[in-house]
mmCIF file of C-alpha atoms and ligand atoms in Angstrom:
data_model
loop_
_atom_site.group_PDB
_atom_site.id
_atom_site.type_symbol
_atom_site.label_atom_id
_atom_site.label_comp_id
_atom_site.label_asym_id
_atom_site.label_seq_id
_atom_site.Cartn_x
_atom_site.Cartn_y
_atom_site.Cartn_z
ATOM 1 C CA ALA A 1 129.228 93.770 109.068
ATOM 2 C CA ALA A 2 130.004 93.853 105.335
ATOM 3 C CA LYS A 3 133.715 93.796 106.201
ATOM 4 C CA ASP A 4 133.391 90.537 108.139
ATOM 5 C CA GLY A 5 135.166 87.544 106.663
ATOM 6 C CA GLY A 6 133.664 84.075 106.562
ATOM 7 C CA ARG A 7 134.757 83.261 110.101
ATOM 8 C CA GLY A 8 133.360 86.440 111.574
ATOM 9 C CA ARG A 9 130.043 85.771 109.911
ATOM 10 C CA LEU A 10 129.900 82.266 111.320
ATOM 11 C CA HIS A 11 130.320 83.623 114.839
ATOM 12 C CA PHE A 12 127.721 86.245 114.187
ATOM 13 C CA TYR A 13 125.070 83.861 112.906
ATOM 14 C CA ALA A 14 125.580 80.857 115.156
ATOM 15 C CA PRO A 15 123.557 82.091 118.165
ATOM 16 C CA ASP A 16 120.874 83.291 115.798
ATOM 17 C CA LEU A 17 120.442 79.877 114.232
ATOM 18 C CA HIS A 18 120.240 78.310 117.643
ATOM 19 C CA SER A 19 117.446 80.555 118.851
ATOM 20 C CA ARG A 20 115.593 80.097 115.598
ATOM 21 C CA ALA A 21 115.592 76.339 116.141
ATOM 22 C CA GLU A 22 114.311 76.926 119.663
ATOM 23 C CA GLU A 23 111.585 79.247 118.461
ATOM 24 C CA ARG A 24 110.586 76.656 115.908
ATOM 25 C CA SER A 25 110.177 73.829 118.397
ATOM 26 C CA ARG A 26 108.279 76.133 120.727
ATOM 27 C CA LEU A 27 105.943 77.084 117.883
ATOM 28 C CA GLU A 28 105.491 73.437 116.993
ATOM 29 C CA GLN A 29 104.305 72.684 120.517
ATOM 30 C CA ASP A 30 102.026 75.746 120.480
ATOM 31 C CA LEU A 31 100.576 74.540 117.192
ATOM 32 C CA ARG A 32 99.826 71.119 118.693
ATOM 33 C CA ASP A 33 98.038 72.869 121.563
ATOM 34 C CA ALA A 34 96.162 75.058 119.084
ATOM 35 C CA ILE A 35 94.869 72.024 117.209
ATOM 36 C CA ALA A 36 93.864 70.286 120.426
ATOM 37 C CA GLY A 37 92.241 73.451 121.779
ATOM 38 C CA ASN A 38 90.397 74.398 118.571
ATOM 39 C CA ALA A 39 92.339 77.649 118.365
ATOM 40 C CA LEU A 40 92.717 77.609 114.598
ATOM 41 C CA GLU A 41 90.160 79.415 112.522
ATOM 42 C CA LEU A 42 89.269 79.566 108.843
ATOM 43 C CA TYR A 43 88.761 82.990 107.344
ATOM 44 C CA TYR A 44 87.071 83.441 103.992
ATOM 45 C CA GLN A 45 88.099 85.910 101.313
ATOM 46 C CA PRO A 46 85.485 86.659 98.635
ATOM 47 C CA VAL A 47 86.324 85.695 95.063
ATOM 48 C CA VAL A 48 84.361 88.002 92.783
ATOM 49 C CA SER A 49 83.039 87.140 89.331
ATOM 50 C CA THR A 50 84.188 89.732 86.783
ATOM 51 C CA ALA A 51 81.019 89.237 84.749
ATOM 52 C CA THR A 52 78.457 89.651 87.529
ATOM 53 C CA GLU A 53 80.482 91.561 90.136
ATOM 54 C CA LYS A 54 78.979 89.210 92.701
ATOM 55 C CA ILE A 55 80.660 86.886 95.152
ATOM 56 C CA ALA A 56 81.234 83.636 93.259
ATOM 57 C CA GLY A 57 82.836 81.980 96.237
ATOM 58 C CA PHE A 58 85.501 82.230 98.892
ATOM 59 C CA GLU A 59 89.043 81.139 99.486
ATOM 60 C CA ALA A 60 89.452 79.587 102.925
ATOM 61 C CA LEU A 61 92.560 80.902 104.686
ATOM 62 C CA LEU A 62 93.864 79.618 107.995
ATOM 63 C CA ARG A 63 94.184 82.009 110.914
ATOM 64 C CA TRP A 64 95.851 81.369 114.239
ATOM 65 C CA ASN A 65 95.504 83.682 117.171
ATOM 66 C CA HIS A 66 98.641 82.714 119.045
ATOM 67 C CA PRO A 67 98.178 82.985 122.842
ATOM 68 C CA VAL A 68 101.311 85.116 123.278
ATOM 69 C CA THR A 69 102.202 86.777 119.990
ATOM 70 C CA GLY A 70 98.674 87.279 118.607
ATOM 71 C CA TRP A 71 97.625 86.690 114.999
ATOM 72 C CA MET A 72 100.248 84.748 113.120
ATOM 73 C CA SER A 73 100.459 84.498 109.350
ATOM 74 C CA PRO A 74 99.936 81.075 107.767
ATOM 75 C CA ALA A 75 103.035 81.875 105.699
ATOM 76 C CA LYS A 76 104.876 81.449 109.012
ATOM 77 C CA PHE A 77 103.114 78.484 110.628
ATOM 78 C CA ILE A 78 102.228 76.336 107.582
ATOM 79 C CA PRO A 79 105.924 75.520 106.977
ATOM 80 C CA ILE A 80 106.213 74.451 110.630
ATOM 81 C CA ALA A 81 103.091 72.326 110.257
ATOM 82 C CA GLU A 82 104.629 70.743 107.159
ATOM 83 C CA GLU A 83 107.970 69.986 108.752
ATOM 84 C CA SER A 84 106.413 68.539 111.888
ATOM 85 C CA GLY A 85 103.820 66.442 110.077
ATOM 86 C CA LEU A 86 100.961 68.383 111.687
ATOM 87 C CA ILE A 87 99.801 69.560 108.261
ATOM 88 C CA GLY A 88 97.820 66.337 107.788
ATOM 89 C CA LEU A 89 95.623 67.066 110.813
ATOM 90 C CA ILE A 90 95.342 70.771 110.075
ATOM 91 C CA GLY A 91 94.602 70.190 106.400
ATOM 92 C CA GLU A 92 91.874 67.679 107.142
ATOM 93 C CA TRP A 93 90.333 70.038 109.682
ATOM 94 C CA ALA A 94 90.355 72.851 107.079
ATOM 95 C CA ILE A 95 88.628 70.671 104.476
ATOM 96 C CA ARG A 96 85.962 69.514 106.942
ATOM 97 C CA THR A 97 85.368 73.029 108.256
ATOM 98 C CA ALA A 98 85.073 74.533 104.769
ATOM 99 C CA CYS A 99 82.575 71.821 103.795
ATOM 100 C CA ALA A 100 80.496 72.504 106.906
ATOM 101 C CA ASP A 101 80.421 76.229 106.094
ATOM 102 C CA LEU A 102 79.633 75.520 102.416
ATOM 103 C CA ALA A 103 76.554 73.603 103.568
ATOM 104 C CA ARG A 104 75.211 76.869 105.056
ATOM 105 C CA TRP A 105 75.742 78.937 101.934
ATOM 106 C CA PRO A 106 73.641 79.135 98.752
ATOM 107 C CA THR A 107 74.381 76.296 96.341
ATOM 108 C CA ASP A 108 75.867 78.601 93.681
ATOM 109 C CA VAL A 109 78.619 79.671 96.099
ATOM 110 C CA ARG A 110 81.904 77.784 95.957
ATOM 111 C CA CYS A 111 84.766 77.494 98.373
ATOM 112 C CA ALA A 112 88.453 76.925 97.704
ATOM 113 C CA VAL A 113 90.772 75.237 100.196
ATOM 114 C CA ASN A 114 94.569 75.274 99.969
ATOM 115 C CA VAL A 115 96.197 71.866 99.874
ATOM 116 C CA SER A 116 99.828 71.410 100.873
ATOM 117 C CA PRO A 117 102.041 69.269 98.610
ATOM 118 C CA LEU A 118 102.406 66.932 101.587
ATOM 119 C CA GLN A 119 98.646 66.385 101.739
ATOM 120 C CA PHE A 120 98.690 65.865 97.990
ATOM 121 C CA ALA A 121 101.234 63.087 98.461
ATOM 122 C CA ASN A 122 98.936 61.276 100.894
ATOM 123 C CA PRO A 123 96.976 58.534 99.071
ATOM 124 C CA GLU A 124 94.149 59.013 101.617
ATOM 125 C CA LEU A 125 93.418 62.564 100.401
ATOM 126 C CA PRO A 126 90.561 61.656 98.003
ATOM 127 C CA THR A 127 88.861 59.651 100.760
ATOM 128 C CA ILE A 128 89.328 62.473 103.277
ATOM 129 C CA VAL A 129 87.788 64.925 100.804
ATOM 130 C CA SER A 130 84.848 62.764 99.777
ATOM 131 C CA LYS A 131 84.005 61.901 103.387
ATOM 132 C CA ALA A 132 84.046 65.583 104.359
ATOM 133 C CA LEU A 133 81.729 66.440 101.454
ATOM 134 C CA GLU A 134 79.442 63.560 102.220
ATOM 135 C CA SER A 135 79.052 64.236 105.910
ATOM 136 C CA ALA A 136 78.321 67.918 105.185
ATOM 137 C CA GLY A 137 75.973 66.980 102.345
ATOM 138 C CA VAL A 138 77.757 69.246 99.874
ATOM 139 C CA ASP A 139 77.987 68.850 96.081
ATOM 140 C CA PRO A 140 81.666 68.096 95.268
ATOM 141 C CA ALA A 141 81.585 70.617 92.391
ATOM 142 C CA ARG A 142 81.305 73.393 94.999
ATOM 143 C CA LEU A 143 84.680 72.561 96.518
ATOM 144 C CA GLU A 144 87.863 73.700 94.820
ATOM 145 C CA LEU A 145 91.279 72.477 95.908
ATOM 146 C CA GLU A 146 94.176 74.897 95.391
ATOM 147 C CA ILE A 147 97.444 73.234 94.540
ATOM 148 C CA THR A 148 100.794 74.855 93.809
ATOM 149 C CA GLU A 149 103.266 73.979 91.090
ATOM 150 C CA SER A 150 105.543 72.383 93.662
ATOM 151 C CA VAL A 151 103.453 69.183 93.538
ATOM 152 C CA PHE A 152 105.028 68.616 90.128
ATOM 153 C CA LEU A 153 108.603 68.805 91.393
ATOM 154 C CA ASN A 154 108.950 65.067 91.909
ATOM 155 C CA SER A 155 105.934 64.121 89.878
ATOM 156 C CA ASP A 156 105.430 60.514 88.839
ATOM 157 C CA GLU A 157 102.556 58.060 88.237
ATOM 158 C CA ASP A 158 101.318 58.751 91.781
ATOM 159 C CA THR A 159 100.877 62.427 90.924
ATOM 160 C CA ASP A 160 98.813 61.561 87.843
ATOM 161 C CA ALA A 161 96.796 59.028 89.849
ATOM 162 C CA MET A 162 96.067 61.626 92.539
ATOM 163 C CA PHE A 163 94.756 64.113 89.975
ATOM 164 C CA ALA A 164 92.557 61.414 88.472
ATOM 165 C CA ALA A 165 91.261 60.329 91.883
ATOM 166 C CA LEU A 166 90.377 63.900 92.896
ATOM 167 C CA LYS A 167 88.593 64.550 89.603
ATOM 168 C CA ASN A 168 86.768 61.303 90.237
ATOM 169 C CA VAL A 169 85.562 62.656 93.580
ATOM 170 C CA GLY A 170 84.175 65.562 91.552
ATOM 171 C CA VAL A 171 85.977 68.523 93.110
ATOM 172 C CA ARG A 172 87.421 71.398 91.109
ATOM 173 C CA LEU A 173 91.167 71.941 90.947
ATOM 174 C CA ALA A 174 92.977 75.271 90.829
ATOM 175 C CA LEU A 175 96.643 75.912 90.125
ATOM 176 C CA ASP A 176 97.674 78.448 92.787
ATOM 177 C CA ASP A 177 100.412 81.087 92.593
ATOM 178 C CA PHE A 178 100.878 80.387 88.901
ATOM 179 C CA GLY A 179 104.082 81.759 87.495
ATOM 180 C CA THR A 180 106.066 81.919 90.717
ATOM 181 C CA GLY A 181 107.509 78.402 90.812
ATOM 182 C CA TYR A 182 108.891 76.129 88.175
ATOM 183 C CA SER A 183 106.083 76.983 85.794
ATOM 184 C CA SER A 184 105.801 74.636 82.896
ATOM 185 C CA LEU A 185 103.111 74.492 80.247
ATOM 186 C CA GLY A 186 103.397 70.727 80.579
ATOM 187 C CA TYR A 187 101.472 70.958 83.879
ATOM 188 C CA LEU A 188 98.573 72.598 82.100
ATOM 189 C CA GLN A 189 98.668 69.915 79.450
ATOM 190 C CA LYS A 190 98.775 67.032 81.932
ATOM 191 C CA ALA A 191 96.736 68.046 84.925
ATOM 192 C CA PRO A 192 92.972 68.631 84.847
ATOM 193 C CA PHE A 193 92.852 72.155 86.297
ATOM 194 C CA ASP A 194 89.623 74.128 86.231
ATOM 195 C CA LYS A 195 91.273 77.396 87.173
ATOM 196 C CA ILE A 196 94.603 79.197 87.145
ATOM 197 C CA LYS A 197 95.275 81.683 89.928
ATOM 198 C CA ILE A 198 97.576 84.436 88.720
ATOM 199 C CA ASP A 199 99.958 85.277 91.521
ATOM 200 C CA GLN A 200 99.741 88.722 93.054
ATOM 201 C CA SER A 201 103.361 89.440 92.175
ATOM 202 C CA PHE A 202 102.169 89.850 88.559
ATOM 203 C CA VAL A 203 99.298 92.106 89.533
ATOM 204 C CA ARG A 204 101.505 94.269 91.724
ATOM 205 C CA GLY A 205 103.193 96.925 89.623
ATOM 206 C CA ALA A 206 101.451 95.818 86.441
ATOM 207 C CA THR A 207 99.879 99.232 86.060
ATOM 208 C CA GLU A 208 103.232 101.010 86.191
ATOM 209 C CA GLU A 209 104.645 102.302 82.952
ATOM 210 C CA GLY A 210 107.085 99.953 81.304
ATOM 211 C CA SER A 211 105.999 96.953 83.408
ATOM 212 C CA ARG A 212 105.860 93.646 81.592
ATOM 213 C CA ASN A 213 103.410 92.178 84.081
ATOM 214 C CA GLY A 214 100.343 93.276 82.149
ATOM 215 C CA ALA A 215 101.506 91.371 79.088
ATOM 216 C CA ILE A 216 102.119 88.293 81.241
ATOM 217 C CA ILE A 217 98.633 88.490 82.780
ATOM 218 C CA ALA A 218 97.083 88.881 79.336
ATOM 219 C CA ALA A 219 99.008 85.884 78.020
ATOM 220 C CA ILE A 220 98.126 83.628 80.964
ATOM 221 C CA THR A 221 94.469 84.641 80.673
ATOM 222 C CA SER A 222 94.189 83.904 76.963
ATOM 223 C CA LEU A 223 96.035 80.621 77.412
ATOM 224 C CA ALA A 224 93.612 79.656 80.183
ATOM 225 C CA GLN A 225 90.638 80.670 78.072
ATOM 226 C CA ALA A 226 91.864 78.563 75.153
ATOM 227 C CA LEU A 227 92.175 75.607 77.519
ATOM 228 C CA GLY A 228 88.707 76.189 78.983
ATOM 229 C CA MET A 229 89.990 77.225 82.401
ATOM 230 C CA ASP A 230 88.938 80.110 84.620
ATOM 231 C CA THR A 231 91.450 82.650 85.892
ATOM 232 C CA THR A 232 91.542 84.463 89.206
ATOM 233 C CA ALA A 233 93.722 87.527 89.547
ATOM 234 C CA GLU A 234 95.044 87.466 93.116
ATOM 235 C CA GLY A 235 95.929 90.415 95.302
ATOM 236 C CA VAL A 236 94.079 93.172 93.439
ATOM 237 C CA GLU A 237 94.362 96.224 95.673
ATOM 238 C CA THR A 238 93.785 99.346 93.587
ATOM 239 C CA LEU A 239 91.172 100.549 91.112
ATOM 240 C CA ASP A 240 93.854 100.734 88.418
ATOM 241 C CA GLU A 241 94.745 97.103 89.009
ATOM 242 C CA LEU A 242 91.066 96.186 88.970
ATOM 243 C CA ASP A 243 90.472 97.911 85.629
ATOM 244 C CA MET A 244 93.553 96.254 84.198
ATOM 245 C CA VAL A 245 92.729 92.653 85.149
ATOM 246 C CA ARG A 246 89.173 93.228 83.926
ATOM 247 C CA MET A 247 90.500 94.475 80.613
ATOM 248 C CA PHE A 248 92.693 91.401 80.275
ATOM 249 C CA GLY A 249 89.693 89.166 80.776
ATOM 250 C CA CYS A 250 90.392 87.457 84.097
ATOM 251 C CA SER A 251 87.150 85.679 84.980
ATOM 252 C CA HIS A 252 87.541 86.199 88.728
ATOM 253 C CA ILE A 253 89.122 88.749 91.016
ATOM 254 C CA GLN A 254 90.300 88.398 94.582
ATOM 255 C CA GLY A 255 91.909 91.132 96.610
ATOM 256 C CA TYR A 256 91.696 93.820 99.239
ATOM 257 C CA ILE A 257 89.979 96.114 96.694
ATOM 258 C CA TYR A 258 86.844 94.060 97.365
ATOM 259 C CA GLU A 259 87.413 92.386 100.712
ATOM 260 C CA ARG A 260 90.063 91.099 103.058
ATOM 261 C CA PRO A 261 89.642 87.583 104.441
ATOM 262 C CA LEU A 262 86.576 87.606 106.747
ATOM 263 C CA ASP A 263 85.519 85.438 109.655
ATOM 264 C CA ALA A 264 82.814 82.904 108.766
ATOM 265 C CA ALA A 265 79.936 84.940 110.220
ATOM 266 C CA THR A 266 80.924 88.105 108.350
ATOM 267 C CA ALA A 267 81.486 86.140 105.139
ATOM 268 C CA THR A 268 77.994 84.670 105.445
ATOM 269 C CA ASP A 269 76.651 88.167 106.033
ATOM 270 C CA ARG A 270 78.333 89.492 102.874
ATOM 271 C CA LEU A 271 76.467 86.899 100.832
ATOM 272 C CA ARG A 272 73.274 88.549 101.978
ATOM 273 C CA THR A 273 74.292 92.210 101.883
ATOM 274 C CA GLY A 274 76.587 92.080 98.858
ATOM 275 C CA LEU A 275 79.962 93.703 98.448
ATOM 276 C CA THR A 276 80.632 97.233 99.550
ATOM 277 C CA ALA A 277 80.109 99.525 96.555
ATOM 278 C CA VAL A 278 83.585 101.066 96.346
ATOM 279 C CA ALA A 279 85.008 98.868 93.656
ATOM 280 C CA GLN A 280 81.877 98.088 91.720
ATOM 281 C CA GLY A 281 81.142 99.009 88.149
ATOM 282 C CA PRO A 282 83.511 100.065 85.414
ATOM 283 C CA ARG A 283 85.571 103.157 86.126
ATOM 284 C CA SER A 284 83.302 105.495 84.111
ATOM 285 C CA ALA A 285 80.227 104.389 86.041
ATOM 286 C CA ARG A 286 82.058 104.674 89.337
ATOM 287 C CA ALA A 287 83.073 108.237 88.540
ATOM 288 C CA ALA A 288 79.522 109.180 87.604
ATOM 289 C CA ARG A 289 78.054 107.829 90.825
HETATM 290 P P1 C2E B 301 97.604 81.866 98.936
HETATM 291 O O1 C2E B 301 96.894 80.577 98.844
HETATM 292 O O2 C2E B 301 98.239 82.369 97.700
HETATM 293 O O3 C2E B 301 96.531 82.911 99.504
HETATM 294 C C1 C2E B 301 96.441 84.243 99.097
HETATM 295 C C2 C2E B 301 97.108 85.166 100.097
HETATM 296 O O4 C2E B 301 97.057 86.496 99.597
HETATM 297 C C3 C2E B 301 96.419 85.193 101.457
HETATM 298 O O5 C2E B 301 97.425 85.396 102.448
HETATM 299 C C4 C2E B 301 95.549 86.451 101.334
HETATM 300 O O6 C2E B 301 95.175 86.993 102.576
HETATM 301 C C5 C2E B 301 96.479 87.340 100.569
HETATM 302 N N1 C2E B 301 95.777 88.413 99.856
HETATM 303 C C6 C2E B 301 94.557 88.384 99.286
HETATM 304 N N2 C2E B 301 94.271 89.554 98.686
HETATM 305 C C7 C2E B 301 95.330 90.354 98.878
HETATM 306 C C8 C2E B 301 95.637 91.723 98.488
HETATM 307 O O7 C2E B 301 94.867 92.415 97.837
HETATM 308 N N3 C2E B 301 96.857 92.196 98.873
HETATM 309 C C9 C2E B 301 97.745 91.447 99.592
HETATM 310 N N4 C2E B 301 98.902 92.017 99.920
HETATM 311 N N5 C2E B 301 97.485 90.161 99.966
HETATM 312 C C10 C2E B 301 96.297 89.635 99.613
HETATM 313 P P2 C2E B 301 97.428 84.589 103.812
HETATM 314 O O8 C2E B 301 96.030 84.428 104.307
HETATM 315 O O9 C2E B 301 98.429 85.245 104.708
HETATM 316 O O10 C2E B 301 97.947 83.158 103.398
HETATM 317 C C11 C2E B 301 99.263 82.983 102.943
HETATM 318 C C12 C2E B 301 99.471 81.611 102.366
HETATM 319 O O11 C2E B 301 99.367 80.613 103.394
HETATM 320 C C13 C2E B 301 98.443 81.208 101.325
HETATM 321 O O12 C2E B 301 98.751 81.797 100.072
HETATM 322 C C14 C2E B 301 98.612 79.708 101.338
HETATM 323 O O13 C2E B 301 99.716 79.335 100.559
HETATM 324 C C15 C2E B 301 98.921 79.429 102.800
HETATM 325 N N6 C2E B 301 97.683 78.963 103.462
HETATM 326 C C16 C2E B 301 96.670 79.653 104.006
HETATM 327 N N7 C2E B 301 95.709 78.846 104.495
HETATM 328 C C17 C2E B 301 96.116 77.582 104.223
HETATM 329 C C18 C2E B 301 95.564 76.265 104.465
HETATM 330 O O14 C2E B 301 94.448 76.081 104.995
HETATM 331 N N8 C2E B 301 96.318 75.203 104.050
HETATM 332 C C19 C2E B 301 97.526 75.344 103.432
HETATM 333 N N9 C2E B 301 98.214 74.246 103.061
HETATM 334 N N10 C2E B 301 98.055 76.546 103.182
HETATM 335 C C20 C2E B 301 97.375 77.651 103.575
HETATM 336 MG MG1 MG B 302 95.507 79.837 97.668
HETATM 337 MG MG1 MG B 303 97.882 82.249 95.736
HETATM 338 MG MG1 MG B 304 100.744 82.179 98.047
#
């Protein structure tokens, strides 16, 4: 295939593109059915406080059990929801569902919900959020909205106004996947974030010799601290990674080392039973146990 010229490649890819477009429109219809049939679910991944080693809150993550292909990753269906305009409905459902679940959890437990840039561009978002909080009877400070750097791509007065309106509602704001997009320190200066989420691509490999990722994590963490923001290290999978992000002072840790995303009932259960002991305590204490 490497020998193919431009024309050969065109022939090779054309049918592929066609079927991809077909698959996409089929998925779009399935997604409409899923919304109508309540087939979407929110899973909750514990976010652990470094200081207390207790569950500080959860990140709500969409799950879709597709009738034919089974569990499908949000990384695959969120883009379809965005392109088809379904993200508005799905996003509102996620916010309302997270608020309803928050109402059943202790008041010191928070929940984060991901917000698509398209939702962020909708002037109704603050109203949607405050109504969801109100009807669930939940303190706005317990809800955290996760926003990615892409909301700044075409930022203007409307972007600033949206940040102000959301802060006015009283929710917390987190900058998700920090460092993977068009990161600019200007965002941190302008927007009222309460937390920076350090993308898992920095955590991954950071413990390997010669990796620069550790230095980057340390720098982001001290910057966040100086600005009065929390930091969550995302995607922590190994004990070495856990020790490292602890050493660098990340205030929160999220990753398979503690828990994978859990269904609502199991998440609620974990609040009662606590985390499984595997990852708890500093390394020395763990070894002694
Ligand atoms: P995200 O917001 O960065 O979420 C973190 C992702 O990392 C989740 O993937 C989570 O399951 C995964 N993760 C957590 N810990 C680990 C770990 O230790 N190792 C590895 N390898 N992965 C880990 P997930 O659930 O597949 O979600 C993917 C993305 O889909 C999310 O990335 C978010 O951008 C988007 N998404 C999920 N739910 C929603 C939603 O309700 N609304 C919107 N707009 N986007 C959503
Ligand atoms: Mg997120
Ligand atoms: Mg993230
Ligand atoms: Mg992500």
